[in-house]
Amino acid sequence: MTTIVDVEVHDVRFPTAASGDGSDAINRGDYSATYVELTTDGGPTGTGFTFTNGRGNEITCAAVRALAHHVRGRTVAEIAAEPVAFWRSLTADVQLRWLGPEKGVIHMATGALVNAVWDLRAKLAGKPMWRFLAEAPTDELVATVDFHHITDALTPDEAAAILDKGRDGLTDRLAALERDGFPSYTTSVGWLGYPDEQVRALTRDAYAQGWRAMKMKVGGRIEDDLRRARIIRAEIGPDALLMMDANQVWDVDEAIAAMGVLAEVDPYWIEEPTHADDVLGHARIARAVTELTGGRCRVATGEVAANKVIFKQLLQAEAIGVMQVDACRVGGVDEVLAELLLAAKFGVPVCPHAGGVGLCEYVQHLAIFDYLRVGTSLDGRMVEYVDHLHEHFTDPVRTRGGRYLLPTAPGYSATMRPESIAEFRFPEGPAWR
Amino acid sequence: MTTIVDVEVHDVRFPTAASGDGSDAINRGDYSATYVELTTDGGPTGTGFTFTNGRGNEITCAAVRALAHHVRGRTVAEIAAEPVAFWRSLTADVQLRWLGPEKGVIHMATGALVNAVWDLRAKLAGKPMWRFLAEAPTDELVATVDFHHITDALTPDEAAAILDKGRDGLTDRLAALERDGFPSYTTSVGWLGYPDEQVRALTRDAYAQGWRAMKMKVGGRIEDDLRRARIIRAEIGPDALLMMDANQVWDVDEAIAAMGVLAEVDPYWIEEPTHADDVLGHARIARAVTELTGGRCRVATGEVAANKVIFKQLLQAEAIGVMQVDACRVGGVDEVLAELLLAAKFGVPVCPHAGGVGLCEYVQHLAIFDYLRVGTSLDGRMVEYVDHLHEHFTDPVRTRGGRYLLPTAPGYSATMRPESIAEFRFPEGPAWR
């Protein structure tokens, strides 16, 4: 009977902005974590975080503190017994809900807390998160999902059918993953802040390491985007996948025009072609891009999709061909479960968003669980991989030949090394003095 | 040449939760303001705020502090000369944007700051906000709007045409308002927290005061909703308008089913029938409600619509027949301008959201400006009115016979009395000790 006795939150920031790592059409960040520790009465400590881009990490920390009273003093058993009640205590607080609802700062804080609870549960079970979820009974998983506001797209019965069906062949799929790892792609070759020769060298290097799917940033001047895309395509040949990410910089008609130019290099997807909230805009772009490329290119989005209601609509409107859930922008594992099930219902592959700090560590579990129990296919599935900041985690991701190896340590791989927290705490850590 | 020398923020909260004022299907708030003062080098102080529901007001205060460096040290002249550049300094900060984008806490903080700048500008011009906007040249107003992500629905040329046309007959419209005031409706009769007899007495009282449009909360048990609705309809007769507000509590199909029952009392609109982000859901409900009522009832939403991209889609999808902009959830006057222009383009009347604390004071200016220069009609236009907390403002709203009288003091009516700030500061004010 483990009780969560306290909720601690740390403002941890890494000074990445200066290097151009992570620069794109609209972001230039100091990758940061609103890092939560749930201390218990003798059990392991549950850890979770939400990712931010630097300035403002103190705001998400304040939001965690505002929500912490819903977590402090709770037992793990009572949370596990009534997961939707717990979830709603955070997302439907009669005063705090106004600050969202279920979006932005307050929802990102929810994600940090909810993920920390799941980390704790998986640690108590002695299993890595992917296994903890994949081995859970269908009714427990269904009971975890708050279907409020999504029943017009997915009912509990439909969710149960998907999860039951996901038991078939699970052992074979697990054996395949243990043998080969999980497919991924790299975003480290084409940040906007990198000059052409660096892009070429990084692409060549990534190809040599085994990567056959690479993502570049677009949304600068169209002639620059095309030149950089040609460099990458020349290096990787016609068969490897080239993805593009505009980080919301275009208006709807600009996106369609730009893709008319960039279609030349045979992009596999265009990610965030316009504002993250623009479901109808994404749908229009998807129709245009399908026509422009004969269906070879698809629209991807999700890293800034606020919640399951936005994802539901992206699927209903046929606006996306790839769904990129984030592990902590939405309110943590409970909501990601809803999103994976929605994607399965609509037949859209999930390629989780990663990068930043700790996001690769998180989402590998989600993608593996999705393959084992929900989506049950590797067709079109890849986890983003960015080679930054893994050294700060006690259980960092491991890759081989462009594939993630299965995590084995109990928990959600979300635990930071104490030395890293001490060094990079903002503003008092030595790195910031 | 006025310079903003400092940005002060106060956490001001009114203990309204205990009384049931403002209670609805999902909120039970201590009406609060993240209150901003822009002190200047000798000129007036610009004031603005964002409204919150109590707990978490410290988070929006933290967000104002995180954005304040974009305002501190700026001159009013340079902001007025490049309003979109100023707006983007707040909304497209390369690190803070991740916390939205343009939604929730970070955007509400933007609203408080942007509104305070407008209050300062109007005070310097010696005009109430509505007049300051209504008398502005078309090109200045168009230059205030950031058209990024909305050009597929509204271009600068279209906006200019609307505003130019709005000059025709402006003098006559102003004379009508000076004579009659601006139509409004009252929400004070039917909060969920009130028992039936209180609802009946308040309705009778409001009718006697001249109100011919009243809004009730729904979203409890359907038989309770219907019983309360019948009480109000019986009191106000068949000709007065009865509006209903579900505060997002229903799923899409539940909303359609509930309106099948509530149609009996001839509702004029159903407000927030489902989740605020669900554009496609609102569109389905709108089609169903139109069919159920032969077009007598329409869907209204907006108080929790995050930004202009959501409003754009609600209009594109024909999801709303009434657009309820909020003055401070979206990023202040600049964005409201975009939303008023979008509504005019699509021919949908705007009935701003008010209530809370200070929202009536804000939105009267927006509605009057809309009538004078943008929408140019009173058909279907009403400002929400709630009789709470006006006594804390130096220039409170004045009503007569269910109509708002034109504000005359310079500024945006957003200035709180110093005694009120001192009394209700959280947590140190005497009201909270």
mmCIF file of N, CA, C and O in Angstrom, chain A residues 132-215:
data_model
loop_
_atom_site.group_PDB
_atom_site.id
_atom_site.type_symbol
_atom_site.label_atom_id
_atom_site.label_comp_id
_atom_site.label_asym_id
_atom_site.label_seq_id
_atom_site.Cartn_x
_atom_site.Cartn_y
_atom_site.Cartn_z
ATOM 1 N N PHE A 132 4.459 -3.028 -18.850
ATOM 2 C CA PHE A 132 3.388 -2.828 -17.859
ATOM 3 C C PHE A 132 2.059 -2.587 -18.571
ATOM 4 O O PHE A 132 1.020 -3.154 -18.218
ATOM 5 N N LEU A 133 2.094 -1.753 -19.612
ATOM 6 C CA LEU A 133 0.876 -1.473 -20.372
ATOM 7 C C LEU A 133 0.472 -2.664 -21.248
ATOM 8 O O LEU A 133 -0.698 -3.047 -21.300
ATOM 9 N N ALA A 134 1.452 -3.253 -21.932
ATOM 10 C CA ALA A 134 1.119 -4.308 -22.901
ATOM 11 C C ALA A 134 0.543 -5.538 -22.223
ATOM 12 O O ALA A 134 -0.253 -6.272 -22.818
ATOM 13 N N GLU A 135 0.926 -5.755 -20.982
ATOM 14 C CA GLU A 135 0.445 -6.939 -20.261
ATOM 15 C C GLU A 135 -0.805 -6.662 -19.427
ATOM 16 O O GLU A 135 -1.334 -7.577 -18.783
ATOM 17 N N ALA A 136 -1.273 -5.423 -19.430
ATOM 18 C CA ALA A 136 -2.449 -5.090 -18.608
ATOM 19 C C ALA A 136 -3.713 -5.697 -19.212
ATOM 20 O O ALA A 136 -3.842 -5.788 -20.439
ATOM 21 N N PRO A 137 -4.658 -6.107 -18.352
ATOM 22 C CA PRO A 137 -5.932 -6.608 -18.872
ATOM 23 C C PRO A 137 -6.661 -5.509 -19.651
ATOM 24 O O PRO A 137 -6.551 -4.323 -19.333
ATOM 25 N N THR A 138 -7.420 -5.949 -20.650
ATOM 26 C CA THR A 138 -8.156 -4.999 -21.475
ATOM 27 C C THR A 138 -9.043 -4.087 -20.638
ATOM 28 O O THR A 138 -9.079 -2.871 -20.844
ATOM 29 N N ASP A 139 -9.763 -4.660 -19.677
ATOM 30 C CA ASP A 139 -10.701 -3.811 -18.928
ATOM 31 C C ASP A 139 -9.977 -2.758 -18.100
ATOM 32 O O ASP A 139 -10.466 -1.648 -17.931
ATOM 33 N N GLU A 140 -8.778 -3.075 -17.610
ATOM 34 C CA GLU A 140 -8.014 -2.052 -16.877
ATOM 35 C C GLU A 140 -7.583 -0.912 -17.801
ATOM 36 O O GLU A 140 -7.615 0.263 -17.418
ATOM 37 N N LEU A 141 -7.154 -1.270 -19.008
ATOM 38 C CA LEU A 141 -6.727 -0.227 -19.947
ATOM 39 C C LEU A 141 -7.918 0.642 -20.361
ATOM 40 O O LEU A 141 -7.816 1.867 -20.420
ATOM 41 N N VAL A 142 -9.037 -0.005 -20.638
ATOM 42 C CA VAL A 142 -10.234 0.765 -21.028
ATOM 43 C C VAL A 142 -10.670 1.680 -19.887
ATOM 44 O O VAL A 142 -11.049 2.831 -20.106
ATOM 45 N N ALA A 143 -10.570 1.175 -18.667
ATOM 46 C CA ALA A 143 -10.984 1.972 -17.502
ATOM 47 C C ALA A 143 -10.056 3.169 -17.267
ATOM 48 O O ALA A 143 -10.385 4.080 -16.518
ATOM 49 N N THR A 144 -8.894 3.145 -17.896
ATOM 50 C CA THR A 144 -7.942 4.243 -17.758
ATOM 51 C C THR A 144 -8.309 5.440 -18.632
ATOM 52 O O THR A 144 -7.900 6.566 -18.369
ATOM 53 N N VAL A 145 -9.065 5.187 -19.685
ATOM 54 C CA VAL A 145 -9.366 6.238 -20.657
ATOM 55 C C VAL A 145 -10.594 7.035 -20.228
ATOM 56 O O VAL A 145 -11.630 6.462 -19.919
ATOM 57 N N ASP A 146 -10.478 8.351 -20.223
ATOM 58 C CA ASP A 146 -11.641 9.208 -20.029
ATOM 59 C C ASP A 146 -12.262 9.459 -21.405
ATOM 60 O O ASP A 146 -11.702 10.192 -22.229
ATOM 61 N N PHE A 147 -13.390 8.832 -21.658
ATOM 62 C CA PHE A 147 -14.028 8.942 -22.981
ATOM 63 C C PHE A 147 -14.853 10.215 -23.143
ATOM 64 O O PHE A 147 -15.450 10.414 -24.206
ATOM 65 N N HIS A 148 -14.891 11.036 -22.107
ATOM 66 C CA HIS A 148 -15.654 12.283 -22.206
ATOM 67 C C HIS A 148 -15.184 13.090 -23.423
ATOM 68 O O HIS A 148 -13.992 13.312 -23.589
ATOM 69 N N HIS A 149 -16.152 13.483 -24.247
ATOM 70 C CA HIS A 149 -15.897 14.314 -25.434
ATOM 71 C C HIS A 149 -15.292 13.556 -26.618
ATOM 72 O O HIS A 149 -14.944 14.188 -27.625
ATOM 73 N N ILE A 150 -15.128 12.251 -26.510
ATOM 74 C CA ILE A 150 -14.661 11.520 -27.706
ATOM 75 C C ILE A 150 -15.578 10.361 -28.082
ATOM 76 O O ILE A 150 -15.275 9.612 -29.019
ATOM 77 N N THR A 151 -16.704 10.216 -27.384
ATOM 78 C CA THR A 151 -17.558 9.051 -27.682
ATOM 79 C C THR A 151 -18.161 9.105 -29.083
ATOM 80 O O THR A 151 -18.604 8.080 -29.598
ATOM 81 N N ASP A 152 -18.195 10.290 -29.697
ATOM 82 C CA ASP A 152 -18.685 10.340 -31.080
ATOM 83 C C ASP A 152 -17.678 9.724 -32.050
ATOM 84 O O ASP A 152 -18.013 9.485 -33.217
ATOM 85 N N ALA A 153 -16.464 9.452 -31.581
ATOM 86 C CA ALA A 153 -15.451 8.839 -32.453
ATOM 87 C C ALA A 153 -14.992 7.467 -31.958
ATOM 88 O O ALA A 153 -14.550 6.640 -32.753
ATOM 89 N N LEU A 154 -15.073 7.232 -30.665
ATOM 90 C CA LEU A 154 -14.563 5.982 -30.092
ATOM 91 C C LEU A 154 -15.337 5.668 -28.812
ATOM 92 O O LEU A 154 -15.365 6.483 -27.895
ATOM 93 N N THR A 155 -15.936 4.483 -28.769
ATOM 94 C CA THR A 155 -16.667 4.088 -27.564
ATOM 95 C C THR A 155 -15.807 3.122 -26.737
ATOM 96 O O THR A 155 -14.859 2.513 -27.261
ATOM 97 N N PRO A 156 -16.147 2.949 -25.467
ATOM 98 C CA PRO A 156 -15.410 1.973 -24.658
ATOM 99 C C PRO A 156 -15.442 0.570 -25.279
ATOM 100 O O PRO A 156 -14.432 -0.147 -25.245
ATOM 101 N N ASP A 157 -16.545 0.182 -25.847
ATOM 102 C CA ASP A 157 -16.617 -1.149 -26.471
ATOM 103 C C ASP A 157 -15.660 -1.274 -27.650
ATOM 104 O O ASP A 157 -15.012 -2.310 -27.837
ATOM 105 N N GLU A 158 -15.602 -0.234 -28.449
ATOM 106 C CA GLU A 158 -14.661 -0.262 -29.579
ATOM 107 C C GLU A 158 -13.218 -0.333 -29.080
ATOM 108 O O GLU A 158 -12.384 -1.058 -29.651
ATOM 109 N N ALA A 159 -12.932 0.417 -28.028
ATOM 110 C CA ALA A 159 -11.580 0.390 -27.457
ATOM 111 C C ALA A 159 -11.247 -1.015 -26.942
ATOM 112 O O ALA A 159 -10.139 -1.532 -27.170
ATOM 113 N N ALA A 160 -12.206 -1.625 -26.276
ATOM 114 C CA ALA A 160 -11.971 -2.977 -25.747
ATOM 115 C C ALA A 160 -11.717 -3.969 -26.882
ATOM 116 O O ALA A 160 -10.833 -4.836 -26.786
ATOM 117 N N ALA A 161 -12.463 -3.819 -27.963
ATOM 118 C CA ALA A 161 -12.268 -4.734 -29.096
ATOM 119 C C ALA A 161 -10.871 -4.580 -29.695
ATOM 120 O O ALA A 161 -10.211 -5.575 -30.029
ATOM 121 N N ILE A 162 -10.408 -3.345 -29.808
ATOM 122 C CA ILE A 162 -9.054 -3.110 -30.341
ATOM 123 C C ILE A 162 -8.013 -3.760 -29.430
ATOM 124 O O ILE A 162 -7.090 -4.440 -29.892
ATOM 125 N N LEU A 163 -8.168 -3.568 -28.126
ATOM 126 C CA LEU A 163 -7.173 -4.082 -27.180
ATOM 127 C C LEU A 163 -7.224 -5.598 -27.055
ATOM 128 O O LEU A 163 -6.188 -6.252 -26.855
ATOM 129 N N ASP A 164 -8.420 -6.161 -27.166
ATOM 130 C CA ASP A 164 -8.524 -7.630 -27.150
ATOM 131 C C ASP A 164 -7.854 -8.229 -28.378
ATOM 132 O O ASP A 164 -7.085 -9.185 -28.291
ATOM 133 N N LYS A 165 -8.156 -7.643 -29.515
ATOM 134 C CA LYS A 165 -7.556 -8.114 -30.766
ATOM 135 C C LYS A 165 -6.028 -7.999 -30.692
ATOM 136 O O LYS A 165 -5.302 -8.817 -31.262
ATOM 137 N N GLY A 166 -5.556 -6.976 -29.943
ATOM 138 C CA GLY A 166 -4.122 -6.758 -29.819
ATOM 139 C C GLY A 166 -3.388 -7.860 -29.063
ATOM 140 O O GLY A 166 -2.157 -7.911 -29.057
ATOM 141 N N ARG A 167 -4.139 -8.752 -28.439
ATOM 142 C CA ARG A 167 -3.470 -9.885 -27.783
ATOM 143 C C ARG A 167 -2.998 -10.923 -28.813
ATOM 144 O O ARG A 167 -2.037 -11.648 -28.557
ATOM 145 N N ASP A 168 -3.700 -10.988 -29.947
ATOM 146 C CA ASP A 168 -3.336 -11.987 -30.965
ATOM 147 C C ASP A 168 -1.956 -11.664 -31.544
ATOM 148 O O ASP A 168 -1.723 -10.561 -32.032
ATOM 149 N N GLY A 169 -1.084 -12.619 -31.489
ATOM 150 C CA GLY A 169 0.235 -12.444 -32.107
ATOM 151 C C GLY A 169 1.186 -11.578 -31.325
ATOM 152 O O GLY A 169 2.274 -11.249 -31.800
ATOM 153 N N LEU A 170 0.784 -11.179 -30.121
ATOM 154 C CA LEU A 170 1.626 -10.280 -29.328
ATOM 155 C C LEU A 170 3.011 -10.884 -29.080
ATOM 156 O O LEU A 170 4.031 -10.195 -29.170
ATOM 157 N N THR A 171 3.045 -12.180 -28.789
ATOM 158 C CA THR A 171 4.331 -12.834 -28.503
ATOM 159 C C THR A 171 5.267 -12.762 -29.701
ATOM 160 O O THR A 171 6.474 -12.502 -29.550
ATOM 161 N N ASP A 172 4.707 -12.962 -30.882
ATOM 162 C CA ASP A 172 5.538 -12.879 -32.096
ATOM 163 C C ASP A 172 6.058 -11.460 -32.307
ATOM 164 O O ASP A 172 7.212 -11.254 -32.695
ATOM 165 N N ARG A 173 5.174 -10.487 -32.083
ATOM 166 C CA ARG A 173 5.610 -9.102 -32.284
ATOM 167 C C ARG A 173 6.706 -8.727 -31.295
ATOM 168 O O ARG A 173 7.678 -8.055 -31.636
ATOM 169 N N LEU A 174 6.545 -9.195 -30.063
ATOM 170 C CA LEU A 174 7.560 -8.910 -29.050
ATOM 171 C C LEU A 174 8.900 -9.554 -29.431
ATOM 172 O O LEU A 174 9.970 -8.932 -29.306
ATOM 173 N N ALA A 175 8.835 -10.774 -29.922
ATOM 174 C CA ALA A 175 10.074 -11.456 -30.338
ATOM 175 C C ALA A 175 10.761 -10.673 -31.459
ATOM 176 O O ALA A 175 11.991 -10.526 -31.466
ATOM 177 N N ALA A 176 9.974 -10.156 -32.376
ATOM 178 C CA ALA A 176 10.553 -9.374 -33.483
ATOM 179 C C ALA A 176 11.244 -8.126 -32.959
ATOM 180 O O ALA A 176 12.344 -7.763 -33.399
ATOM 181 N N LEU A 177 10.594 -7.460 -31.997
ATOM 182 C CA LEU A 177 11.207 -6.249 -31.431
ATOM 183 C C LEU A 177 12.471 -6.579 -30.669
ATOM 184 O O LEU A 177 13.463 -5.841 -30.727
ATOM 185 N N GLU A 178 12.446 -7.695 -29.935
ATOM 186 C CA GLU A 178 13.636 -8.071 -29.165
ATOM 187 C C GLU A 178 14.805 -8.377 -30.102
ATOM 188 O O GLU A 178 15.964 -8.124 -29.776
ATOM 189 N N ARG A 179 14.474 -8.904 -31.265
ATOM 190 C CA ARG A 179 15.511 -9.226 -32.249
ATOM 191 C C ARG A 179 16.007 -7.974 -32.977
ATOM 192 O O ARG A 179 17.198 -7.719 -33.073
ATOM 193 N N ASP A 180 15.053 -7.134 -33.447
ATOM 194 C CA ASP A 180 15.409 -6.060 -34.384
ATOM 195 C C ASP A 180 15.362 -4.659 -33.799
ATOM 196 O O ASP A 180 15.892 -3.721 -34.404
ATOM 197 N N GLY A 181 14.696 -4.476 -32.669
ATOM 198 C CA GLY A 181 14.459 -3.125 -32.170
ATOM 199 C C GLY A 181 13.312 -2.467 -32.899
ATOM 200 O O GLY A 181 12.693 -3.063 -33.793
ATOM 201 N N PHE A 182 13.015 -1.222 -32.517
ATOM 202 C CA PHE A 182 11.873 -0.495 -33.090
ATOM 203 C C PHE A 182 12.389 0.540 -34.084
ATOM 204 O O PHE A 182 13.319 1.281 -33.793
ATOM 205 N N PRO A 183 11.769 0.622 -35.270
ATOM 206 C CA PRO A 183 12.261 1.549 -36.291
ATOM 207 C C PRO A 183 12.194 3.010 -35.832
ATOM 208 O O PRO A 183 11.290 3.384 -35.095
ATOM 209 N N SER A 184 13.126 3.789 -36.306
ATOM 210 C CA SER A 184 13.116 5.205 -35.946
ATOM 211 C C SER A 184 13.640 6.037 -37.106
ATOM 212 O O SER A 184 14.068 5.506 -38.126
ATOM 213 N N TYR A 185 13.543 7.322 -36.934
ATOM 214 C CA TYR A 185 14.135 8.226 -37.924
ATOM 215 C C TYR A 185 14.882 9.309 -37.168
ATOM 216 O O TYR A 185 14.655 9.517 -35.973
ATOM 217 N N THR A 186 15.754 10.010 -37.859
ATOM 218 C CA THR A 186 16.567 11.013 -37.189
ATOM 219 C C THR A 186 16.226 12.413 -37.668
ATOM 220 O O THR A 186 15.964 12.642 -38.850
ATOM 221 N N THR A 187 16.200 13.330 -36.716
ATOM 222 C CA THR A 187 15.927 14.742 -37.010
ATOM 223 C C THR A 187 17.197 15.560 -36.847
ATOM 224 O O THR A 187 17.193 16.770 -36.975
ATOM 225 N N SER A 188 18.297 14.901 -36.570
ATOM 226 C CA SER A 188 19.502 15.656 -36.223
ATOM 227 C C SER A 188 20.250 16.201 -37.432
ATOM 228 O O SER A 188 21.227 16.922 -37.276
ATOM 229 N N VAL A 189 19.790 15.890 -38.648
ATOM 230 C CA VAL A 189 20.587 16.299 -39.809
ATOM 231 C C VAL A 189 20.259 17.694 -40.325
ATOM 232 O O VAL A 189 21.094 18.347 -40.935
ATOM 233 N N GLY A 190 19.037 18.171 -40.115
ATOM 234 C CA GLY A 190 18.641 19.359 -40.866
ATOM 235 C C GLY A 190 17.961 20.455 -40.081
ATOM 236 O O GLY A 190 16.936 20.981 -40.506
ATOM 237 N N TRP A 191 18.506 20.848 -38.934
ATOM 238 C CA TRP A 191 17.956 22.010 -38.236
ATOM 239 C C TRP A 191 18.220 23.250 -39.069
ATOM 240 O O TRP A 191 19.234 23.363 -39.755
ATOM 241 N N LEU A 192 17.315 24.206 -38.966
ATOM 242 C CA LEU A 192 17.466 25.438 -39.752
ATOM 243 C C LEU A 192 18.729 26.202 -39.402
ATOM 244 O O LEU A 192 19.270 26.917 -40.219
ATOM 245 N N GLY A 193 19.202 26.050 -38.190
ATOM 246 C CA GLY A 193 20.392 26.791 -37.789
ATOM 247 C C GLY A 193 21.693 26.248 -38.373
ATOM 248 O O GLY A 193 22.747 26.869 -38.229
ATOM 249 N N TYR A 194 21.647 25.085 -39.052
ATOM 250 C CA TYR A 194 22.873 24.470 -39.552
ATOM 251 C C TYR A 194 23.159 24.910 -40.992
ATOM 252 O O TYR A 194 22.262 24.894 -41.831
ATOM 253 N N PRO A 195 24.423 25.210 -41.321
ATOM 254 C CA PRO A 195 24.785 25.547 -42.715
ATOM 255 C C PRO A 195 24.767 24.296 -43.615
ATOM 256 O O PRO A 195 24.806 23.167 -43.133
ATOM 257 N N ASP A 196 24.712 24.528 -44.929
ATOM 258 C CA ASP A 196 24.579 23.444 -45.910
ATOM 259 C C ASP A 196 25.601 22.328 -45.712
ATOM 260 O O ASP A 196 25.271 21.139 -45.774
ATOM 261 N N GLU A 197 26.854 22.701 -45.527
ATOM 262 C CA GLU A 197 27.896 21.661 -45.464
ATOM 263 C C GLU A 197 27.746 20.795 -44.217
ATOM 264 O O GLU A 197 28.049 19.605 -44.237
ATOM 265 N N GLN A 198 27.224 21.423 -43.142
ATOM 266 C CA GLN A 198 26.959 20.637 -41.936
ATOM 267 C C GLN A 198 25.794 19.671 -42.188
ATOM 268 O O GLN A 198 25.831 18.509 -41.756
ATOM 269 N N VAL A 199 24.781 20.143 -42.900
ATOM 270 C CA VAL A 199 23.650 19.274 -43.244
ATOM 271 C C VAL A 199 24.149 18.083 -44.066
ATOM 272 O O VAL A 199 23.796 16.926 -43.806
ATOM 273 N N ARG A 200 24.995 18.361 -45.072
ATOM 274 C CA ARG A 200 25.509 17.282 -45.925
ATOM 275 C C ARG A 200 26.316 16.269 -45.110
ATOM 276 O O ARG A 200 26.118 15.051 -45.224
ATOM 277 N N ALA A 201 27.188 16.788 -44.270
ATOM 278 C CA ALA A 201 28.051 15.893 -43.487
ATOM 279 C C ALA A 201 27.231 15.057 -42.507
ATOM 280 O O ALA A 201 27.463 13.846 -42.352
ATOM 281 N N LEU A 202 26.248 15.707 -41.862
ATOM 282 C CA LEU A 202 25.422 14.981 -40.897
ATOM 283 C C LEU A 202 24.565 13.928 -41.594
ATOM 284 O O LEU A 202 24.358 12.828 -41.078
ATOM 285 N N THR A 203 24.060 14.268 -42.775
ATOM 286 C CA THR A 203 23.247 13.314 -43.527
ATOM 287 C C THR A 203 24.082 12.094 -43.902
ATOM 288 O O THR A 203 23.663 10.942 -43.735
ATOM 289 N N ARG A 204 25.283 12.362 -44.427
ATOM 290 C CA ARG A 204 26.164 11.272 -44.842
ATOM 291 C C ARG A 204 26.490 10.364 -43.657
ATOM 292 O O ARG A 204 26.458 9.137 -43.744
ATOM 293 N N ASP A 205 26.770 11.020 -42.550
ATOM 294 C CA ASP A 205 27.117 10.295 -41.328
ATOM 295 C C ASP A 205 25.931 9.439 -40.838
ATOM 296 O O ASP A 205 26.099 8.265 -40.495
ATOM 297 N N ALA A 206 24.732 10.032 -40.851
ATOM 298 C CA ALA A 206 23.551 9.294 -40.398
ATOM 299 C C ALA A 206 23.266 8.110 -41.316
ATOM 300 O O ALA A 206 22.936 7.006 -40.859
ATOM 301 N N TYR A 207 23.430 8.320 -42.607
ATOM 302 C CA TYR A 207 23.188 7.232 -43.566
ATOM 303 C C TYR A 207 24.162 6.078 -43.297
ATOM 304 O O TYR A 207 23.781 4.903 -43.289
ATOM 305 N N ALA A 208 25.394 6.449 -43.053
ATOM 306 C CA ALA A 208 26.410 5.430 -42.774
ATOM 307 C C ALA A 208 26.099 4.661 -41.491
ATOM 308 O O ALA A 208 26.416 3.473 -41.371
ATOM 309 N N GLN A 209 25.455 5.342 -40.548
ATOM 310 C CA GLN A 209 25.084 4.676 -39.290
ATOM 311 C C GLN A 209 23.874 3.774 -39.432
ATOM 312 O O GLN A 209 23.480 3.095 -38.476
ATOM 313 N N GLY A 210 23.217 3.825 -40.590
ATOM 314 C CA GLY A 210 22.099 2.912 -40.812
ATOM 315 C C GLY A 210 20.752 3.586 -40.934
ATOM 316 O O GLY A 210 19.746 2.926 -41.209
ATOM 317 N N TRP A 211 20.665 4.908 -40.713
ATOM 318 C CA TRP A 211 19.373 5.593 -40.811
ATOM 319 C C TRP A 211 18.900 5.595 -42.254
ATOM 320 O O TRP A 211 19.655 5.912 -43.162
ATOM 321 N N ARG A 212 17.633 5.241 -42.452
ATOM 322 C CA ARG A 212 17.040 5.286 -43.794
ATOM 323 C C ARG A 212 15.814 6.186 -43.824
ATOM 324 O O ARG A 212 15.003 6.114 -44.747
ATOM 325 N N ALA A 213 15.671 7.025 -42.788
ATOM 326 C CA ALA A 213 14.579 7.995 -42.743
ATOM 327 C C ALA A 213 15.102 9.219 -41.988
ATOM 328 O O ALA A 213 15.605 9.084 -40.867
ATOM 329 N N MET A 214 15.018 10.369 -42.627
ATOM 330 C CA MET A 214 15.603 11.574 -42.038
ATOM 331 C C MET A 214 14.642 12.735 -42.194
ATOM 332 O O MET A 214 13.952 12.844 -43.194
ATOM 333 N N LYS A 215 14.652 13.596 -41.198
ATOM 334 C CA LYS A 215 13.730 14.731 -41.236
ATOM 335 C C LYS A 215 14.493 16.033 -41.248
ATOM 336 O O LYS A 215 15.457 16.198 -40.508
#
